[in-house]
Tab-separated table of C-alpha atoms in Angstrom:
chain	number	residue	atom	x	y	z
A	15	UNK	CA	-4.647	17.330	7.732
A	16	UNK	CA	-3.341	14.625	10.710
A	17	UNK	CA	-3.961	11.901	8.117
A	18	UNK	CA	-5.236	8.419	7.883
A	19	UNK	CA	-5.681	7.152	11.729
A	20	UNK	CA	-6.525	3.480	12.985
A	21	UNK	CA	-6.977	2.000	15.933
A	22	UNK	CA	-5.647	0.094	17.831
A	23	UNK	CA	-2.209	0.428	16.939
A	24	UNK	CA	-1.326	-3.159	18.045
A	25	UNK	CA	-3.912	-5.580	19.305
A	26	UNK	CA	-3.365	-9.089	20.868
A	27	UNK	CA	-6.617	-11.393	20.982
A	28	UNK	CA	-7.562	-14.840	21.493
A	29	UNK	CA	-8.135	-17.325	18.515
A	30	UNK	CA	-12.109	-17.268	18.888
A	31	UNK	CA	-12.335	-13.901	19.987
A	32	UNK	CA	-14.015	-10.857	17.913
A	33	UNK	CA	-11.573	-7.663	16.693
A	34	UNK	CA	-12.415	-4.735	15.263
A	35	UNK	CA	-9.942	-2.693	14.062
A	36	UNK	CA	-11.448	1.313	13.381
A	37	UNK	CA	-9.959	3.925	10.622
A	38	UNK	CA	-10.648	7.725	10.305
A	39	UNK	CA	-9.945	9.135	6.811
A	40	UNK	CA	-8.627	12.036	5.633
A	41	UNK	CA	-11.283	14.142	5.334
A	42	UNK	CA	-12.870	15.226	2.225
A	43	UNK	CA	-11.158	11.975	0.685
A	44	UNK	CA	-14.284	9.736	-1.012
A	45	UNK	CA	-12.213	6.287	-1.773
A	46	UNK	CA	-11.266	4.317	2.109
A	47	UNK	CA	-9.749	1.426	1.303
A	48	UNK	CA	-8.627	-1.710	4.032
A	49	UNK	CA	-6.159	-3.819	3.101
A	50	UNK	CA	-4.003	-6.476	4.789
A	51	UNK	CA	0.329	-7.372	4.493
A	52	UNK	CA	2.096	-10.176	5.466
A	53	UNK	CA	5.282	-11.321	4.952
A	54	UNK	CA	3.801	-14.035	2.738
A	55	UNK	CA	1.471	-12.060	0.064
A	56	UNK	CA	2.716	-8.773	0.793
A	57	UNK	CA	-0.076	-5.642	0.127
A	58	UNK	CA	-3.031	-7.091	0.268
A	59	UNK	CA	-6.737	-5.212	-0.702
A	60	UNK	CA	-9.251	-6.272	1.228
A	61	UNK	CA	-11.345	-3.852	0.534
A	62	UNK	CA	-12.740	-0.059	-0.525
A	63	UNK	CA	-15.572	1.955	-0.305
A	64	UNK	CA	-16.615	5.369	-2.019
A	65	UNK	CA	-19.032	7.815	-0.867
A	66	UNK	CA	-19.249	5.231	2.206
A	67	UNK	CA	-20.768	2.615	-0.143
A	68	UNK	CA	-18.662	-0.727	-0.057
A	69	UNK	CA	-17.155	-1.586	-3.876
A	70	UNK	CA	-15.760	-4.103	-4.476
A	71	UNK	CA	-15.009	-6.605	-1.203
A	72	UNK	CA	-13.658	-9.454	-3.452
A	73	UNK	CA	-10.403	-9.482	-1.196
A	74	UNK	CA	-12.649	-10.258	1.882
A	75	UNK	CA	-11.087	-13.593	2.827
A	76	UNK	CA	-14.216	-15.129	4.425
A	77	UNK	CA	-17.236	-14.602	5.672
A	78	UNK	CA	-15.606	-13.892	8.923
A	79	UNK	CA	-14.036	-10.557	8.049
A	80	UNK	CA	-16.807	-7.256	7.542
A	81	UNK	CA	-16.174	-4.101	6.487
A	82	UNK	CA	-18.824	-0.764	7.451
A	83	UNK	CA	-18.934	2.748	7.249
A	84	UNK	CA	-21.340	4.564	8.543
A	85	UNK	CA	-20.298	7.987	7.446
A	86	UNK	CA	-17.274	9.306	5.665
A	87	UNK	CA	-15.307	9.298	8.777
A	88	UNK	CA	-15.452	6.773	10.147
A	89	UNK	CA	-14.777	2.876	9.120
A	90	UNK	CA	-13.939	-0.576	10.790
A	91	UNK	CA	-12.638	-3.454	10.031
A	92	UNK	CA	-14.384	-6.894	11.658
A	93	UNK	CA	-13.101	-10.459	11.767
A	94	UNK	CA	-15.033	-13.237	14.474
A	95	UNK	CA	-13.766	-14.747	14.889
A	96	UNK	CA	-10.461	-14.629	14.713
A	97	UNK	CA	-8.227	-16.662	14.037
A	98	UNK	CA	-3.982	-17.135	13.911
A	99	UNK	CA	-4.027	-16.894	10.423
A	100	UNK	CA	-5.250	-13.334	10.649
A	101	UNK	CA	-2.176	-11.929	11.840
A	102	UNK	CA	-1.021	-9.611	10.386
A	103	UNK	CA	-1.011	-5.369	10.000
A	104	UNK	CA	-3.973	-4.544	8.319
A	105	UNK	CA	-3.590	-0.554	6.522
A	106	UNK	CA	-6.577	1.722	6.281
A	107	UNK	CA	-5.551	4.116	3.077
A	108	UNK	CA	-7.882	7.195	2.086
A	109	UNK	CA	-8.166	8.600	-0.937
A	110	UNK	CA	-10.138	11.260	-3.553
A	111	UNK	CA	-11.960	11.522	-6.695
A	112	UNK	CA	-9.475	12.852	-9.588
A	113	UNK	CA	-6.242	12.287	-7.453
A	114	UNK	CA	-4.819	8.365	-7.622
A	115	UNK	CA	-2.712	8.393	-5.074
A	116	UNK	CA	-3.350	7.211	-1.383
A	117	UNK	CA	-2.805	7.787	1.910
A	118	UNK	CA	-2.039	5.382	4.168
A	119	UNK	CA	-2.397	5.161	7.817
A	120	UNK	CA	0.489	3.441	10.202
A	121	UNK	CA	-1.601	0.071	10.488
A	122	UNK	CA	-2.513	-1.958	13.391
A	123	UNK	CA	-0.252	-4.868	14.197
A	124	UNK	CA	-3.239	-7.860	15.259
A	125	UNK	CA	-1.647	-11.496	16.865
A	126	UNK	CA	-4.296	-13.943	17.257
A	127	UNK	CA	-2.897	-16.641	19.321
B	17	UNK	CA	-4.951	-10.262	-11.655
B	18	UNK	CA	-2.463	-8.564	-12.330
B	19	UNK	CA	1.167	-9.133	-11.228
B	20	UNK	CA	3.690	-6.636	-10.279
B	21	UNK	CA	6.725	-8.058	-9.514
B	22	UNK	CA	10.042	-7.334	-8.293
B	23	UNK	CA	13.414	-8.034	-9.560
B	24	UNK	CA	15.407	-7.819	-6.331
B	25	UNK	CA	13.843	-8.498	-2.835
B	26	UNK	CA	17.187	-6.526	-1.065
B	27	UNK	CA	19.100	-3.754	-2.927
B	28	UNK	CA	22.471	-3.030	-0.233
B	29	UNK	CA	24.350	0.753	-1.134
B	30	UNK	CA	26.337	2.294	-0.065
B	31	UNK	CA	25.947	6.051	1.299
B	32	UNK	CA	26.480	8.638	-1.277
B	33	UNK	CA	25.953	6.131	-3.848
B	34	UNK	CA	22.847	6.273	-6.296
B	35	UNK	CA	19.784	3.495	-5.143
B	36	UNK	CA	18.261	2.143	-8.702
B	37	UNK	CA	14.363	-0.183	-7.608
B	38	UNK	CA	13.500	-2.315	-10.109
B	39	UNK	CA	9.575	-3.047	-10.933
B	40	UNK	CA	8.213	-5.358	-13.456
B	41	UNK	CA	4.158	-5.139	-14.160
B	42	UNK	CA	2.637	-7.352	-16.513
B	43	UNK	CA	-0.990	-5.056	-17.204
B	44	UNK	CA	0.092	-3.463	-20.457
B	45	UNK	CA	-3.748	-1.439	-19.760
B	46	UNK	CA	-2.258	0.161	-16.824
B	47	UNK	CA	-1.651	3.993	-16.726
B	48	UNK	CA	-0.580	5.147	-13.897
B	49	UNK	CA	2.741	4.074	-12.079
B	50	UNK	CA	3.560	4.983	-8.145
B	51	UNK	CA	6.246	4.527	-5.899
B	52	UNK	CA	5.745	4.370	-2.137
B	53	UNK	CA	8.474	3.981	0.889
B	54	UNK	CA	7.191	2.207	3.667
B	55	UNK	CA	9.558	2.406	7.218
B	56	UNK	CA	9.537	0.126	9.836
B	57	UNK	CA	6.782	0.440	12.023
B	58	UNK	CA	4.857	2.616	8.915
B	59	UNK	CA	2.811	2.869	6.107
B	60	UNK	CA	3.089	3.322	2.898
B	61	UNK	CA	4.220	6.213	2.087
B	62	UNK	CA	3.581	8.566	-1.236
B	63	UNK	CA	7.148	8.887	-3.353
B	64	UNK	CA	6.312	9.962	-6.627
B	65	UNK	CA	4.193	8.921	-9.352
B	66	UNK	CA	4.306	9.037	-13.240
B	67	UNK	CA	1.591	8.584	-15.956
B	68	UNK	CA	1.752	5.827	-18.798
B	69	UNK	CA	1.660	9.359	-21.106
B	70	UNK	CA	5.278	9.598	-19.610
B	71	UNK	CA	8.589	7.805	-19.416
B	72	UNK	CA	10.462	9.747	-16.233
B	73	UNK	CA	9.191	12.261	-13.581
B	74	UNK	CA	11.579	13.687	-11.762
B	75	UNK	CA	11.308	14.765	-7.767
B	76	UNK	CA	13.751	15.525	-5.409
B	77	UNK	CA	16.726	13.025	-5.294
B	78	UNK	CA	14.203	10.473	-7.270
B	79	UNK	CA	13.937	9.963	-10.452
B	80	UNK	CA	10.547	7.450	-11.322
B	81	UNK	CA	11.669	5.648	-15.456
B	82	UNK	CA	9.219	4.312	-17.095
B	83	UNK	CA	9.631	1.959	-19.848
B	84	UNK	CA	5.966	0.631	-21.223
B	85	UNK	CA	7.979	-1.116	-23.939
B	86	UNK	CA	9.293	-4.116	-21.370
B	87	UNK	CA	6.310	-3.503	-18.889
B	88	UNK	CA	9.164	-2.203	-16.629
B	89	UNK	CA	9.677	0.825	-14.122
B	90	UNK	CA	12.549	2.505	-11.783
B	91	UNK	CA	13.170	3.876	-9.165
B	92	UNK	CA	16.567	5.832	-8.820
B	93	UNK	CA	17.608	7.814	-5.881
B	94	UNK	CA	20.890	9.823	-5.395
B	95	UNK	CA	22.971	10.390	-3.226
B	96	UNK	CA	21.058	7.965	-0.774
B	97	UNK	CA	21.011	8.111	3.058
B	98	UNK	CA	20.503	6.561	6.345
B	99	UNK	CA	16.925	7.502	6.060
B	100	UNK	CA	16.278	6.328	2.154
B	101	UNK	CA	16.508	2.771	4.311
B	102	UNK	CA	13.367	1.006	4.217
B	103	UNK	CA	10.852	-0.781	1.574
B	104	UNK	CA	10.196	0.317	-2.029
B	105	UNK	CA	6.854	-0.849	-3.240
B	106	UNK	CA	5.575	0.334	-6.899
B	107	UNK	CA	2.176	0.104	-7.168
B	108	UNK	CA	0.369	0.236	-10.663
B	109	UNK	CA	-3.468	1.885	-11.620
B	110	UNK	CA	-5.571	-0.681	-13.737
B	111	UNK	CA	-8.534	0.649	-16.303
B	112	UNK	CA	-10.563	0.154	-12.898
B	113	UNK	CA	-8.824	2.136	-11.359
B	114	UNK	CA	-7.539	-0.126	-8.716
B	115	UNK	CA	-4.306	-0.032	-7.671
B	116	UNK	CA	-1.754	-3.492	-7.424
B	117	UNK	CA	1.330	-3.245	-4.748
B	118	UNK	CA	3.984	-4.865	-5.903
B	119	UNK	CA	5.850	-7.672	-3.450
B	120	UNK	CA	8.963	-4.687	-2.284
B	121	UNK	CA	12.547	-4.069	-2.662
B	122	UNK	CA	14.300	-3.850	0.903
B	123	UNK	CA	17.047	-1.399	0.874
B	124	UNK	CA	19.802	-0.998	2.767
B	125	UNK	CA	22.052	1.919	3.308
B	126	UNK	CA	24.933	1.222	4.937
B	127	UNK	CA	26.878	3.587	6.508
């Protein structure tokens, strides 16, 4: 298995632009998580899905953030409009029922200028 | 929400020495704990886990100790190698199946 795959690895965008981050979880995993990592706040859970259904989005900072999971093999995290304070590394992770650890992707480093 | 904190933000050890990374957690109802290693430019990687009904678990060169009385978790790395240099996170799982991560400790191995 190739693990959790995220794209792009790096994204530089101008303030106000729309940004879409993508994630392919491990095949067979029924949980998918989006995290944001910054020096100041560490790893923050933004939202997670179970069987493609959003379960808890209380970590999504604002309405500018949205996440979808149209099928078991794909999820997106969208920021519209982006702001400089959104600059961070965004990680996607997946897990399966009965296994409590998460497998993380390599992350997307987002820079909003 | 839960508070998972680390005692030290940085730790430097000589190659070959043993390393001990500590973590305090606040939720006495947490039943599962994980240590992750994060190398530069990569996502966190699972190292070892422990359930709350255990107080010690060993892996290859790593040992996790759990003290539920004082809500303390530690990761011991034997014969630390340069490849062990990374940021280490502890994480706890609450009753609702959520994982909460600590702020991380940066381990630097001095050759």
